[in-house]
Every structure is written in structure tokens, then in C-alpha cells.
Short mmCIF file of C-alpha atoms and ligand atoms in Angstrom, two decimals:
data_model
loop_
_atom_site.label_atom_id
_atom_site.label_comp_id
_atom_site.label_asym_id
_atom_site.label_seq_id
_atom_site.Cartn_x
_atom_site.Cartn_y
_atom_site.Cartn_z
CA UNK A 1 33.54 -58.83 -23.29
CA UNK A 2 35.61 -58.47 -26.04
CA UNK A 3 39.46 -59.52 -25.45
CA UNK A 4 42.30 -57.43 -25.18
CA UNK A 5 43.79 -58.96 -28.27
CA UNK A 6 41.28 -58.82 -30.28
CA UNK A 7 40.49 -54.93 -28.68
CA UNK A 8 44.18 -54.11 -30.48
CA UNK A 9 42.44 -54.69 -34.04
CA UNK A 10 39.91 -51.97 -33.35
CA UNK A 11 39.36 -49.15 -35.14
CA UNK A 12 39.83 -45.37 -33.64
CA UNK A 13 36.55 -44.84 -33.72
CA UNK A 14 35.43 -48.59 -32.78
CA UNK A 15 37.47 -47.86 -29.19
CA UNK A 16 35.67 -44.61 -28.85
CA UNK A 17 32.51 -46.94 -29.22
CA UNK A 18 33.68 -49.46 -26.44
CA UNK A 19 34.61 -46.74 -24.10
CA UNK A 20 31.47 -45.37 -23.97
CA UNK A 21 29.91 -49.08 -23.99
CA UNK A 22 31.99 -49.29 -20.85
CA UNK A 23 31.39 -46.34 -19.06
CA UNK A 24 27.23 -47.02 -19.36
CA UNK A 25 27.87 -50.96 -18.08
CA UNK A 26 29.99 -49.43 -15.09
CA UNK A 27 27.47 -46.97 -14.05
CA UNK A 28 24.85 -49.85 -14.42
CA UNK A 29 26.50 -52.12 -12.57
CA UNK A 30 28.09 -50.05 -9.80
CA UNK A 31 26.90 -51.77 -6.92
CA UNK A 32 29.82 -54.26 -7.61
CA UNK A 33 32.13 -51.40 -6.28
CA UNK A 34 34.59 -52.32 -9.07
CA UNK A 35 35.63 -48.83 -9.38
CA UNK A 36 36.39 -46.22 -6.35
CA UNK A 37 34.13 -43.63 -8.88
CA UNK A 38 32.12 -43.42 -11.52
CA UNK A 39 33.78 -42.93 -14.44
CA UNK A 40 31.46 -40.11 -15.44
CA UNK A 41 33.49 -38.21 -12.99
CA UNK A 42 36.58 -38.34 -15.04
CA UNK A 43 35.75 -36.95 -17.87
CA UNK A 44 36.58 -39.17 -21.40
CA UNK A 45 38.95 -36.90 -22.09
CA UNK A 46 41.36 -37.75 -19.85
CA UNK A 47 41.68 -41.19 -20.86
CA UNK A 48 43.64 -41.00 -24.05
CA UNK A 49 42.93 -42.60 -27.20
CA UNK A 50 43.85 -45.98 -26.89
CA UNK A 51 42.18 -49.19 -25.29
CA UNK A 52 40.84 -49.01 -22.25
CA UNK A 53 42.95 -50.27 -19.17
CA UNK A 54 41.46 -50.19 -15.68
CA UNK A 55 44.44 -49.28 -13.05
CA UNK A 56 44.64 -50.26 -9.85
CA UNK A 57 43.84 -46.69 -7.00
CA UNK A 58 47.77 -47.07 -5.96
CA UNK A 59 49.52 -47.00 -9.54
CA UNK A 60 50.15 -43.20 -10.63
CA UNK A 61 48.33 -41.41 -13.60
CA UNK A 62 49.12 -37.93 -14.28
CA UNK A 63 46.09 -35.72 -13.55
CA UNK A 64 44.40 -38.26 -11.49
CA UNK A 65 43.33 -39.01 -8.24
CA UNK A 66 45.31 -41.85 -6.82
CA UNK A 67 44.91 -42.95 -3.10
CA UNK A 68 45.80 -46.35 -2.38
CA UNK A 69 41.84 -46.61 -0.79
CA UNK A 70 42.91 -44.62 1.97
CA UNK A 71 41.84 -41.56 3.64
CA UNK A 72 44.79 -40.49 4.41
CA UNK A 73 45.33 -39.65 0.81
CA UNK A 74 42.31 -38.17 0.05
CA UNK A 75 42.72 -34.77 -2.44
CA UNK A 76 46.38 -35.53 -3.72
CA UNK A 77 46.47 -36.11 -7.62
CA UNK A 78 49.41 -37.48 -9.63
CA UNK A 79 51.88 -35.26 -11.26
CA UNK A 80 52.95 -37.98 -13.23
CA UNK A 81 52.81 -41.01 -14.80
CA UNK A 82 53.78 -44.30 -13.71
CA UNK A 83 56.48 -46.13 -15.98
CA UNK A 84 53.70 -48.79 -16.67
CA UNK A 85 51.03 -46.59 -17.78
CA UNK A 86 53.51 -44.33 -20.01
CA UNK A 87 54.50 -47.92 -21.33
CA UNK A 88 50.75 -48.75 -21.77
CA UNK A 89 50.26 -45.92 -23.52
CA UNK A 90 52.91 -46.45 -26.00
CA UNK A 91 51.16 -49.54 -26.75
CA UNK A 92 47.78 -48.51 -27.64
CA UNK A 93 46.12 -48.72 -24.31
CA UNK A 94 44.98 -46.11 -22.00
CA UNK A 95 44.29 -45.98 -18.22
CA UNK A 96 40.58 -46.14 -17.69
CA UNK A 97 39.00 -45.70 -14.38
CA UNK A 98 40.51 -46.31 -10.42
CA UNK A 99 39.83 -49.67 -9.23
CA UNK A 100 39.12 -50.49 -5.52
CA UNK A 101 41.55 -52.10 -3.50
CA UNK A 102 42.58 -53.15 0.64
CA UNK A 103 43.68 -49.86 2.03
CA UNK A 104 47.87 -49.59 0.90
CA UNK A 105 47.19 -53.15 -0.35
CA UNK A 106 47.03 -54.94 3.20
CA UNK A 107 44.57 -57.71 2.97
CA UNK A 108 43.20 -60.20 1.16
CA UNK A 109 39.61 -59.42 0.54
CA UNK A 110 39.65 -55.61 -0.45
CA UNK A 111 37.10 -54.93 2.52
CA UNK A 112 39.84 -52.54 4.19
CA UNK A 113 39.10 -50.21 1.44
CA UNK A 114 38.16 -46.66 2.37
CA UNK A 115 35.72 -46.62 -0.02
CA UNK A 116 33.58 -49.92 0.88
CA UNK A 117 33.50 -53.32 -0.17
CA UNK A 118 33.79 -54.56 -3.58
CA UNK A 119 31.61 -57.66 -4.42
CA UNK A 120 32.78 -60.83 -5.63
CA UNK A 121 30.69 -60.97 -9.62
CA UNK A 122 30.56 -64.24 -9.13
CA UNK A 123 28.28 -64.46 -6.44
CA UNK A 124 27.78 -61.38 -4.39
CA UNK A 125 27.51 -62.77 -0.85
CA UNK A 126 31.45 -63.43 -1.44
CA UNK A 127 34.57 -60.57 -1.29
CA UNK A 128 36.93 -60.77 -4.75
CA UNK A 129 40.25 -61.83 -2.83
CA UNK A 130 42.58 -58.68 -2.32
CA UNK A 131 44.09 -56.77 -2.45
CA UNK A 132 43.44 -56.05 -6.34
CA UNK A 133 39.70 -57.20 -5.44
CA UNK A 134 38.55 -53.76 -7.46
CA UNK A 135 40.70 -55.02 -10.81
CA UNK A 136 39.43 -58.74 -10.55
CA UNK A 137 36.09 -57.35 -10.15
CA UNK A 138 35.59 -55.14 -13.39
CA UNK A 139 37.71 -57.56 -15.61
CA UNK A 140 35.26 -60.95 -14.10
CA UNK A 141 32.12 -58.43 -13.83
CA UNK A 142 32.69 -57.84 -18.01
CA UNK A 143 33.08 -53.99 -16.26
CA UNK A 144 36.85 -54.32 -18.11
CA UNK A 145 38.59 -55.57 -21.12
CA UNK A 146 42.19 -56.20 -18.56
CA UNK A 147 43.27 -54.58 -15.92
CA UNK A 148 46.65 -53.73 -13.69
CA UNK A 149 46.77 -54.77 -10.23
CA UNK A 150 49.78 -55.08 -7.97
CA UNK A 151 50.72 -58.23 -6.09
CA UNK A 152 53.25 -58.19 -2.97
CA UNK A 153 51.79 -61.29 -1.24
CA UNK A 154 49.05 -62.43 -3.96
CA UNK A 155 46.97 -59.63 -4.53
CA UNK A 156 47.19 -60.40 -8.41
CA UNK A 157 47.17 -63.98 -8.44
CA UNK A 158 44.67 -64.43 -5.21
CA UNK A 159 41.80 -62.27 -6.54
CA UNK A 160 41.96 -63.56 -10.21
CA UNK A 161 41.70 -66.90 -8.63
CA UNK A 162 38.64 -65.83 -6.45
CA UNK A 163 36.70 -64.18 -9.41
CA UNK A 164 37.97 -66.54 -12.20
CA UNK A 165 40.23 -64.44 -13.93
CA UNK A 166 44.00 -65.09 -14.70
CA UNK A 167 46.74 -63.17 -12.52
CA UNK A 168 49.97 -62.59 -13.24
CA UNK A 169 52.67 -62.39 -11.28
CA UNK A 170 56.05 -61.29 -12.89
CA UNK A 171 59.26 -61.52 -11.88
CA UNK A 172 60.52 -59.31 -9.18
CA UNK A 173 62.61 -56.44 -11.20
CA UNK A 174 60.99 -57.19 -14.65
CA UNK A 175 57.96 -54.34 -14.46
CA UNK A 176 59.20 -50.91 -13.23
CA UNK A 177 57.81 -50.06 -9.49
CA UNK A 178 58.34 -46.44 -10.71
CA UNK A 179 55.01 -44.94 -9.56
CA UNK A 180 53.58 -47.86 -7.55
CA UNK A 181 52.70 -46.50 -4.36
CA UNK A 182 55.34 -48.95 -1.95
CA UNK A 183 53.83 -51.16 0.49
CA UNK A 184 56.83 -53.39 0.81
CA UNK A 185 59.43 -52.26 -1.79
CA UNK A 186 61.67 -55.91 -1.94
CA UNK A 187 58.42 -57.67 -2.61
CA UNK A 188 55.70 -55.48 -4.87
CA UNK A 189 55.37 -56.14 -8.34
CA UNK A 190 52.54 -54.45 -10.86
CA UNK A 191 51.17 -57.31 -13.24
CA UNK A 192 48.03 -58.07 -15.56
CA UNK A 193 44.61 -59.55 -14.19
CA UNK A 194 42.82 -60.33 -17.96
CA UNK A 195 40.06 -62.43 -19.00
CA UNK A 196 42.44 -65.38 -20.80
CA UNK A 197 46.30 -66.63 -20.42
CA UNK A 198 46.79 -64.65 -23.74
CA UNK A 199 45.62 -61.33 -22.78
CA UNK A 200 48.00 -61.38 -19.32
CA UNK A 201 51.03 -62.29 -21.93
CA UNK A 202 49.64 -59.24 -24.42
CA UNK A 203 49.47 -56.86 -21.50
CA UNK A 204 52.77 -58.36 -19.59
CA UNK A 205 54.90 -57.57 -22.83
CA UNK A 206 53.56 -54.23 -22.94
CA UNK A 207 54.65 -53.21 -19.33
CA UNK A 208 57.79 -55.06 -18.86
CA UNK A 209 61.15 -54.40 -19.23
CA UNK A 210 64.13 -52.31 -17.40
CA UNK A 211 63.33 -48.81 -16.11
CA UNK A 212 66.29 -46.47 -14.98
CA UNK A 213 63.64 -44.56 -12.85
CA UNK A 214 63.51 -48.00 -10.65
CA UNK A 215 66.65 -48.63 -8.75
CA UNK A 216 65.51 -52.47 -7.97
CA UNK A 217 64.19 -52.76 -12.00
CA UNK A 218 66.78 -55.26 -13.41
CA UNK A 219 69.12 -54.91 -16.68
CA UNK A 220 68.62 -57.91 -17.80
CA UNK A 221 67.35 -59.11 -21.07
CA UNK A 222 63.94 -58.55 -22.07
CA UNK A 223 61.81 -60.56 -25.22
CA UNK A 224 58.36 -60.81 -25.66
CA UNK A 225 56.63 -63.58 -24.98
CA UNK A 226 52.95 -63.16 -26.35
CA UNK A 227 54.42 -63.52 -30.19
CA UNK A 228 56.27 -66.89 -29.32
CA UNK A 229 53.58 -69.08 -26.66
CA UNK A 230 53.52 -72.08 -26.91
CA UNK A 231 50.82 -74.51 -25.35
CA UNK A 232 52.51 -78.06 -26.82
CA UNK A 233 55.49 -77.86 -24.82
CA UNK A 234 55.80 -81.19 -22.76
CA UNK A 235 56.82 -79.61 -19.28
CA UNK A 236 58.70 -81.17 -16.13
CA UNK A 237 56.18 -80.25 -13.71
CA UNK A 238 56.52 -80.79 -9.87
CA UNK A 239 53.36 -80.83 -7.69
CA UNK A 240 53.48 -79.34 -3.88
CA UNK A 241 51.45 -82.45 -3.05
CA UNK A 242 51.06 -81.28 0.97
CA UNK A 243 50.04 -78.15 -0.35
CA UNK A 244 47.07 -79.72 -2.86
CA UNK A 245 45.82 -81.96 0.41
CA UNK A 246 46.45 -79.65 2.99
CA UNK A 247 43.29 -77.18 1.14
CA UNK A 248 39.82 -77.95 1.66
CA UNK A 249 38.08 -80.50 0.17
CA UNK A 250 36.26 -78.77 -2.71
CA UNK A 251 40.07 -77.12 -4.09
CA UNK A 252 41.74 -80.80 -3.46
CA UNK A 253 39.09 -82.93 -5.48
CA UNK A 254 39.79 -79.69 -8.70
CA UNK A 255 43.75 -79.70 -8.39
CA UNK A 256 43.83 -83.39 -8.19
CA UNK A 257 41.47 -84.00 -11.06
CA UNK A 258 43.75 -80.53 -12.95
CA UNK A 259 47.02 -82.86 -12.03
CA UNK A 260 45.70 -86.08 -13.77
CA UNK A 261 44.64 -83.79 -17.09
CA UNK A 262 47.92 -82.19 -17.43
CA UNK A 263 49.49 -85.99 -17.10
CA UNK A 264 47.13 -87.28 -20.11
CA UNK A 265 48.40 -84.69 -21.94
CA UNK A 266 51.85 -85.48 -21.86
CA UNK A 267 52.79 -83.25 -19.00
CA UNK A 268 55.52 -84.71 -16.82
CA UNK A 269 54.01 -84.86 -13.25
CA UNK A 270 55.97 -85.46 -10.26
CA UNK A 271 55.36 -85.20 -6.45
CA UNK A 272 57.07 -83.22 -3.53
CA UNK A 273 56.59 -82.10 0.21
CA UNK A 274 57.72 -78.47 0.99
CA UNK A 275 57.74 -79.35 5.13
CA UNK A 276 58.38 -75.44 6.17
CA UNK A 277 55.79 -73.32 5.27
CA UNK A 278 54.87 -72.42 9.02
CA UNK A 279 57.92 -70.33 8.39
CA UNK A 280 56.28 -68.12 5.15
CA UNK A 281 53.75 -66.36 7.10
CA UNK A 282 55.83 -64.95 9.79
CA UNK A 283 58.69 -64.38 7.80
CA UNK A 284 56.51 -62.78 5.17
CA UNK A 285 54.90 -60.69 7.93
CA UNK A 286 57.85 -59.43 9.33
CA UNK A 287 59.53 -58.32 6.16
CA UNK A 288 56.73 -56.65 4.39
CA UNK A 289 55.63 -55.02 8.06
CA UNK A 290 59.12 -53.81 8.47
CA UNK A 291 58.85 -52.18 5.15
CA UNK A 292 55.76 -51.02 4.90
CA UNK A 293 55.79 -49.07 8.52
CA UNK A 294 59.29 -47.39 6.78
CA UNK A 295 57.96 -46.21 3.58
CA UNK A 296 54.31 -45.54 4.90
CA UNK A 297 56.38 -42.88 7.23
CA UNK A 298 56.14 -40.56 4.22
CA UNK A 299 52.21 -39.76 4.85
CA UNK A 300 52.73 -37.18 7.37
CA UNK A 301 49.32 -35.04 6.77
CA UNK A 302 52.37 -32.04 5.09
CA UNK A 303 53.62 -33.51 1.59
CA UNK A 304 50.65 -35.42 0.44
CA UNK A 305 46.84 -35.94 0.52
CA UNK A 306 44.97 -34.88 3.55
CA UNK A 307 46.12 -32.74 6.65
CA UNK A 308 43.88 -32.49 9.42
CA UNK A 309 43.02 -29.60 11.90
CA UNK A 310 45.50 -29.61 14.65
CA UNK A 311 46.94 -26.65 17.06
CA UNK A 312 51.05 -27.65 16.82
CA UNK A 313 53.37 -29.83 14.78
CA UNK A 314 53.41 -32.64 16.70
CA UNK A 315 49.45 -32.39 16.77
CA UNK A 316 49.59 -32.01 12.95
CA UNK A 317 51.17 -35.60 12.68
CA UNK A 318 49.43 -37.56 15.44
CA UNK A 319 45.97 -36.45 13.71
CA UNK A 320 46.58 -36.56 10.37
CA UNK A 321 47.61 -40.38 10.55
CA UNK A 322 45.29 -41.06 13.30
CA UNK A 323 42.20 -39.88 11.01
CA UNK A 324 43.80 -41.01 7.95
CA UNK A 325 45.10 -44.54 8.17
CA UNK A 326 42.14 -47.43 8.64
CA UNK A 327 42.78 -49.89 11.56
CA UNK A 328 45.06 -53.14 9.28
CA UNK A 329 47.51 -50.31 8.23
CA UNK A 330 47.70 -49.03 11.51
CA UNK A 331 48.25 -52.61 12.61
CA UNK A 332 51.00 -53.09 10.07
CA UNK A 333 52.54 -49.88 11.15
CA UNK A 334 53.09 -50.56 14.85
CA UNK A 335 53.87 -54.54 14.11
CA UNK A 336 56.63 -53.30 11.58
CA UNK A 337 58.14 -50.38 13.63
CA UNK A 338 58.23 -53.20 16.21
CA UNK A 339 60.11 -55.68 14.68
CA UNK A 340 62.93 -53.05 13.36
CA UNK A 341 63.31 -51.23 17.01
CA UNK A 342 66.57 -51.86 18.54
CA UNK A 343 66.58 -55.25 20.41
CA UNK A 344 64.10 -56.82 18.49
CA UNK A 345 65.87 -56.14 15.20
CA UNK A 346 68.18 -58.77 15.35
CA UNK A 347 65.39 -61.61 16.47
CA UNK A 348 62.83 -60.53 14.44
CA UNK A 349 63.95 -58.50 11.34
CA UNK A 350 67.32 -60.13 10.46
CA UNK A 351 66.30 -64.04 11.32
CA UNK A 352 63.43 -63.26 8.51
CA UNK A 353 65.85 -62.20 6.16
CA UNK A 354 67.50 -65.52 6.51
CA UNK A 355 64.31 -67.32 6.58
CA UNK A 356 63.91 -65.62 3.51
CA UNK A 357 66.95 -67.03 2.02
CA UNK A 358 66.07 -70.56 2.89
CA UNK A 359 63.04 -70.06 1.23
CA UNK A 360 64.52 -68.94 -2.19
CA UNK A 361 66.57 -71.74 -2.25
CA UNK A 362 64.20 -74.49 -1.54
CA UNK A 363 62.35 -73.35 -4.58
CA UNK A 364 65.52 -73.07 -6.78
CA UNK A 365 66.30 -76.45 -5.69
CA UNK A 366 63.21 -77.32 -6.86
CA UNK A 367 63.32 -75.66 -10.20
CA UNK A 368 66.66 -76.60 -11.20
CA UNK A 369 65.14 -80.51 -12.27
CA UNK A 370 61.80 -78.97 -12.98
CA UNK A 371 60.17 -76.13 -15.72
CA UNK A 372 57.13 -75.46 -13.32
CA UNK A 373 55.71 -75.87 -10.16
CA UNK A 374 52.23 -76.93 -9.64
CA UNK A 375 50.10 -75.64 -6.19
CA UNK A 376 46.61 -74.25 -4.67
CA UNK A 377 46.26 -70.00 -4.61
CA UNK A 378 44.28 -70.19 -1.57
CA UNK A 379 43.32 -72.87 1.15
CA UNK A 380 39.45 -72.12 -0.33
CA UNK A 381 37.10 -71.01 -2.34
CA UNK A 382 35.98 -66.57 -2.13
CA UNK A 383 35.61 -66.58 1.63
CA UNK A 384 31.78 -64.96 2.27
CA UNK A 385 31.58 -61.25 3.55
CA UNK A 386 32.88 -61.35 7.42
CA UNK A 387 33.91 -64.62 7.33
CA UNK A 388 37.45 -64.08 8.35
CA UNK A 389 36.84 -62.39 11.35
CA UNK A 390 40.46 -62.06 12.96
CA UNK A 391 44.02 -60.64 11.09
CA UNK A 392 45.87 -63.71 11.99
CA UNK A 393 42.97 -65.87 9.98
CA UNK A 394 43.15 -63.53 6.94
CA UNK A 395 47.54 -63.74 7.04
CA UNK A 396 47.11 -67.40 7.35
CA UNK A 397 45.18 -67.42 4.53
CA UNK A 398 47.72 -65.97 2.49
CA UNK A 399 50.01 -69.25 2.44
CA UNK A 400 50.50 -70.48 -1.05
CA UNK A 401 51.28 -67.13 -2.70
CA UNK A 402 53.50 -64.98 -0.42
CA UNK A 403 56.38 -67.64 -0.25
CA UNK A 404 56.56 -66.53 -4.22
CA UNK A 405 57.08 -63.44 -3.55
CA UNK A 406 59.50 -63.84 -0.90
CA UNK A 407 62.18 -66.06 -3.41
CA UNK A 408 61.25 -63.34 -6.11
CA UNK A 409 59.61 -65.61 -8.75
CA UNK A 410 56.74 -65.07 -11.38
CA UNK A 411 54.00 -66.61 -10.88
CA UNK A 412 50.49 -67.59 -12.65
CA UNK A 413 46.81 -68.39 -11.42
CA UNK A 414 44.76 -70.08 -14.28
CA UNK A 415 41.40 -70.94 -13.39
CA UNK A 416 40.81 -74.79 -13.57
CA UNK A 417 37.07 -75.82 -12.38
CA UNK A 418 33.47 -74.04 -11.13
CA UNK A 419 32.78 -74.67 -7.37
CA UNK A 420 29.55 -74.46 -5.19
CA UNK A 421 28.08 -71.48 -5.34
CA UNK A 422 29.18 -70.41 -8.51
CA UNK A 423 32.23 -69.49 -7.56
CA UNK A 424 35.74 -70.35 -9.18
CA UNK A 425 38.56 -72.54 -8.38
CA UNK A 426 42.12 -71.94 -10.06
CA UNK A 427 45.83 -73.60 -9.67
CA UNK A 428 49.01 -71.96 -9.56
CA UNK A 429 51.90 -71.89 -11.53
CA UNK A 430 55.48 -70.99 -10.50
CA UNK A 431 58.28 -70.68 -12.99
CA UNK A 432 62.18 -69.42 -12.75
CA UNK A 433 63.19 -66.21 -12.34
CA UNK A 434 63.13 -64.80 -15.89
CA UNK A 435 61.68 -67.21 -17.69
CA UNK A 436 58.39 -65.99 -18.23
CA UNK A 437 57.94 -67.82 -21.62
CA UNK A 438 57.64 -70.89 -19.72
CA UNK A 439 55.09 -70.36 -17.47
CA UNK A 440 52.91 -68.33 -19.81
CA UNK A 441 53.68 -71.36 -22.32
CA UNK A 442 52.44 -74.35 -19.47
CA UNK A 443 49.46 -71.25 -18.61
CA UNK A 444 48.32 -71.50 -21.49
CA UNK A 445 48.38 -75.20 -22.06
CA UNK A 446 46.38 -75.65 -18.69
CA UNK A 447 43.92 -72.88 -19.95
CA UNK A 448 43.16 -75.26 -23.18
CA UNK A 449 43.43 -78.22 -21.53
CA UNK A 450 40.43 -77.18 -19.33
CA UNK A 451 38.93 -76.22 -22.25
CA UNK A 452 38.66 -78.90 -23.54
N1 LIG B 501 47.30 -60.44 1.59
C1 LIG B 501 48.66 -60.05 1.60
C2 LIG B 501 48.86 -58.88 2.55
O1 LIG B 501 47.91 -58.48 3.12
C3 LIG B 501 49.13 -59.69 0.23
C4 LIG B 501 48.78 -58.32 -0.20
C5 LIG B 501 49.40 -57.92 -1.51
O2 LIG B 501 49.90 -58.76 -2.27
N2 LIG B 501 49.42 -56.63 -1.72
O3 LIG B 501 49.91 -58.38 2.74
#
């Protein structure tokens, strides 16, 4: 598949070409279950003139169909557009086609999705990672030039890593949430899954930047950083080394041989513990529970989507999110409305918010003597369809990427080695807040390093 850099040479009529070129290869391959519909279904003219973008089913296009995966949404189409697609557009690239995702973007392996599963290209017997399993899919599956997904625990960086793709990550505040359906508002960020480290910096400088339509979209300076990468920057690097043994043996044996590359070339490598991440699940749990059972509150079966039959008011609500949530957001619901009821609040709710703060800091701390830090995505390798068979075994899972989005930080997963199976392993970068030039800068010199 042709990259999105090189796509931004094309001619008008050479991106009329590749759409098409697309749109057969989808339909072809649409067992994957990249896509939540064919393509053929929106017709070409809705999809602008410019290169072709798919967008993840809970990021707003005007016109469109967007439903988070969910039943509960079923019938309500966008009046508008999200700030990063009208930014897209400006930019000579259109939304193409609604990828599949975990219902709301709860879960890790995109099998919560009202639609069905989505099948890891890589080998099919294994899910893409989630929650952006649907965008990781078509970009690995050659069924996508790039793609938007949104990450609030991982779901960028986790599925990338799963289907070999790179993820990105940005800072909290840098991409407008204007138009991102809110799971957990303090944590969700929109960001590129691409085919190369270049690409994610192409389609990051496209959608970035401060948005007065997003009261949490920070004023702060914004410079591109695809025109100015740099892969021969000698970095200060610090390695989670608990983290690297602590995965399985397959992921160790790859970060550890990743670790002595970036050292021969020049890299500066040193070693830490971080002793507390029992604390990141259930503090990560809590928060994004609390938020998501306060802003899911708005799918009431009245203002959006789907309404079902029902004799009374009260009936009207009970129903329509009895039929129309799937059982994990349900879950969510009743854990976060828990946690925020009166009683529990001040246990559960507010002692997160300071575990939260301890968190930040510890990886301040860390990056005040150091430019990057080094660590697994995932304990594993894809996990195979019904393999994770309980929600505490899928949060669990989540360990190495939702303590990033907890302190707020951007954050990178670059594919570094093949696996059994076919399947792919990557490593994890984690950079200041802001300073996306560095960690697109050390992404990239990782991506040629494994090169070769
Ligand atoms: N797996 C995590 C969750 O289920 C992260 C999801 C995400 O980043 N949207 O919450």
C-alpha cells in the first residue's frame, strides 16, 4: 500500500484511482471486519476529494452514520464534523469508511463491537487489540493508506502493536476532542494508526493543534514536527526494566534484543523499576468508569440513535438502554455510578484522583533526567479469539499503556520484531508532555534501526 506521504504527491485524478482501488480490496477482503460497512454503501461522493482517511465509528462526520459499535446508537447520523476531520480535510485528506471498534471503546480486543469481531490480518485466529481494532485492521490488512483511532487506555498504541502498525498517542489537549464521542473525557485522545513512524508524524501535524470548540484543548504552542524529524539524535533513554521482564517470554527476548540495538547505536540506555503499577489498573478503572457512566447518561433512547417500544417514560429509558448498551458498557456503567455514589465517593473516586497524581509525577521524575522512556505495549503477543475469558483478565491486560494516559503524556508503539505465528511484537515510547518532536524523532530512529 502506498504511503500516506507519498499519497500527498498524487494527482486528482490518481486519488480518484486509489479510492476506487480501495473500495474493490475492502469489499474483497471483508471478512476481516475492518469496516462496520461496505463502503459501497456510502456512496463516493460523500467522501470528498482528497486522500482517503479511514475514521474510527465514534469520531463525527457530517452526513454519516457514527455509532460508537453500539446499538444503542443505531440510526443517528452526524450533523457535523469533528474538528479533526474538518482539519483533515484542510489538508488534503478525506474521511473514508467507519472502522470497527469495542462498543464506546471499552476493551481491548474490539470483540464488544455490535457489529462482530474484527480479525487480526496478521493471522486470523487472533483479535487486532482494541479498542481501534477496526483502524489497525484496514491500515495492517493494506484495506487503508492511515487511519484515526482514539486511545483513552491504549486503544491506539495497543492495536497498532497487535497488527504491526505504529500508534500514536498525543498529548492530552494537543488534538481537539471536539466530536469524539466521550468515553472518559480527562483521558481520550484521537491520534494516527499509519503504516510507518513518518506517516503518524504527517497525519499528527495535520490534526493537532488548539481548538476553541474543546474546553480541555490546550493554548499552547503548536509546530510541526513531520518537516523537522530527526532519527540521529543521541537520546537519554530510560528502560522500565520490571516492566520488559515482567511480559512473557517471547516480548522479553524482542525488547531486550530492541534495548541492546538502540545502545549500539549510540542511544543512551539506562535502567529503572516503577514498583506501583498494581495501583494503574484500579485507579485507571475507577476514573475512566466514573466518567464514562456520567457522560454515557446522555443515551437516553430521546436525543439520539435508537428508542425502543415502551408504554411510559420511565419504560422509555429502562428499555432503550437495556436493548441498546452490550454487557462491558453496562458493566462500566454500574461500576462507575458506583464508585461516584455518596459514601463511596470519597474511598473510591477521590483516592484515584490522588493515585492519579502520584502517578504523573513518578513519570515526570523520570523524564526530567531522561528524553524517552522505553517499555512493553502489552504483557503478549494478539491474544487468540476467546482467550481472555473474564473482564478483570482483559483490564489487567491493559497495564503498560493506561498509566500514560493517566499522567497525560504522548506516547508511541513502533513495531520492533515478528513473533510465532506471524504475529507482531512492538515497544513503546513515552515522551514529555509537548514534546512530540522527540518521541517521533527516537520513533523513527527505532523504526530504521530495525530496519536495518
Ligand atoms: N482497554 C482499555 C479500556 O477498555 C482502553 C480503551 C481505550 O483506550 N479506549 O478502557
Amino acid at each position: 500500500m502506498i504511503s500516506l506521504k507519498d499519497a500527498l504527491k498524487l494527482s486528482g485524478e490518481e486519488i480518484k484511482n486509489l479510492r476506487i482501488e480501495l473500495e474493490e480490496k475492502i469489499k474483497k477482503e471483508k471478512q476481516l471486519g475492518a469496516y462496520v460497512e461496505q463502503l459501497a454503501d456510502l456512496p463516493l461522493a460523500k467522501f470528498g476529494e482528497g486522500i482517503p482517511v479511514a475514521i474510527k465509528d465514534n469520531i463525527q462526520v457530517k452526513g454519516w452514520s457514527v455509532t460508537c459499535a453500539s446499538n444503542i446508537l443505531q440510526g443517528y447520523v452526524s450533523p457535523y464534523n469533528a474538528t479533526a476531520i474538518n482539519k483533515l480535510i484542510e489538508h488534503n485528506m478525506s474521511p473514508f469508511g467507519r472502522t470497527n471498534m469495542d462498543e464506546f471503546a471499552m476493551g481491548s480486543t474490539t470483540e464488544s463491537s455490535f457489529y462482530g469481531k474484527t480479525l487480526n490480518p496478521l493471522n486470523h485466529a487472533h483479535v487486532p487489540g482494541g479498542s481501534s481494532g477496526g483502524s489497525a485492521a484496514a491500515v495492517a490488512g493494506g484495506l487503508a493508506i492511515a487511519a484515526l483511532g482514539s486511545d483513552t487506555g491504549g486503544s491506539i498504541r495497543q492495536p497498532a502493536a497487535f497488527c504491526g502498525c505504529v500508534g500514536f498517542k498525543p498529548t492530552y489537549g494537543r488534538v481537539s476532542r471536539y466530536g469524539l464521542a466521550a468515553y472518559s473525557s480527562s483521558l481520550d485522545q484521537i491520534g494516527p494508526i499509519t503504516q510507518n513512524v513518518e506517516d503518524a508524524a504527517i497525519l499528527y501535524d495535520a490534526i493537532a493543534g488548539y481548538d476553541k470548540m474543546d474546553s480541555t484543548s490546550a493554548n499552547v504552542e503548536f509546530e510541526t514536527i513531520s518537516d523537522k524529524l530527526d532519527p540521529n539524535k543521541k537520546l537519554n533513554i530510560c528502560v522500565i526494566k520490571n516492566y520488559v521482564e515482567n511480559a512473557d517470554e517471547e516480548n522479553k527476548t524482542a525488547l531486550l534484543k530492541t534495548i541492546e540495538k538502540l545502545k549500539s547505536h549510540g542511544h543512551n540506555i539506562t535502567y529503572r523499576n516503577l514498583e506501583d503499577s498494581k495501583y494503574d489498573v484500579a485507579t485507571y478503572y475507577i476514573i475512566a468508569t466514573a466518567e464514562a457512566s456520567a457522560n454515557l447518561s446522555r443515551y437516553d433512547g430521546i436525543r439520539y440513535g435508537r428508542r425502543a417500544d415502551s408504554k411510559n417514560l420511565k419504560e422509555l429509558y429502562i428499555n432503550s438502554r437495556s436493548e441498546g448498551f452490550g454487557e462491558e458498557v453496562k458493566r462500566r456503567i454500574l461500576l462507575g455510578t458506583f464508585v461516584l455514589s455518596s459514601g463511596y465517593y470519597d474511598a473510591y473516586y477521590i483516592k484515584a484522583q490522588k493515585a492519579r497524581a502520584h502517578i504523573k509525577a513518578q513519570y515526570e521524575e523520570i523524564l526530567k533526567e531522561n528524553d524517552l522512556i522505553f517499555m512493553p505495549i502489552a504483557p503478549s503477543t494478539a491474544f487468540k479469539f476467546g482467550q481472555i475469558k473474564d473482564p478483570l483478565s482483559a483490564y489487567l491486560s491493559d497495564i503498560y499503556t493506561i498509566s500514560v494516559n493517566l499522567a497525560g503524556l504522548p506516547a508511541v508503539s513502533v513495531p520492533v520484531s515478528k513473533a510465532q505465528n506471524n504475529l507482531s511484537i512492538s515497544a513503546q515510547l513515552i515522551a514529555k508532555a509537548w514534546d512530540e518532536q522527540t518521541l517521533m524523532d527516537g520513533a523513527l530512529s527505532l523504526e530504521n534501526i530495525i530496519k536495518g
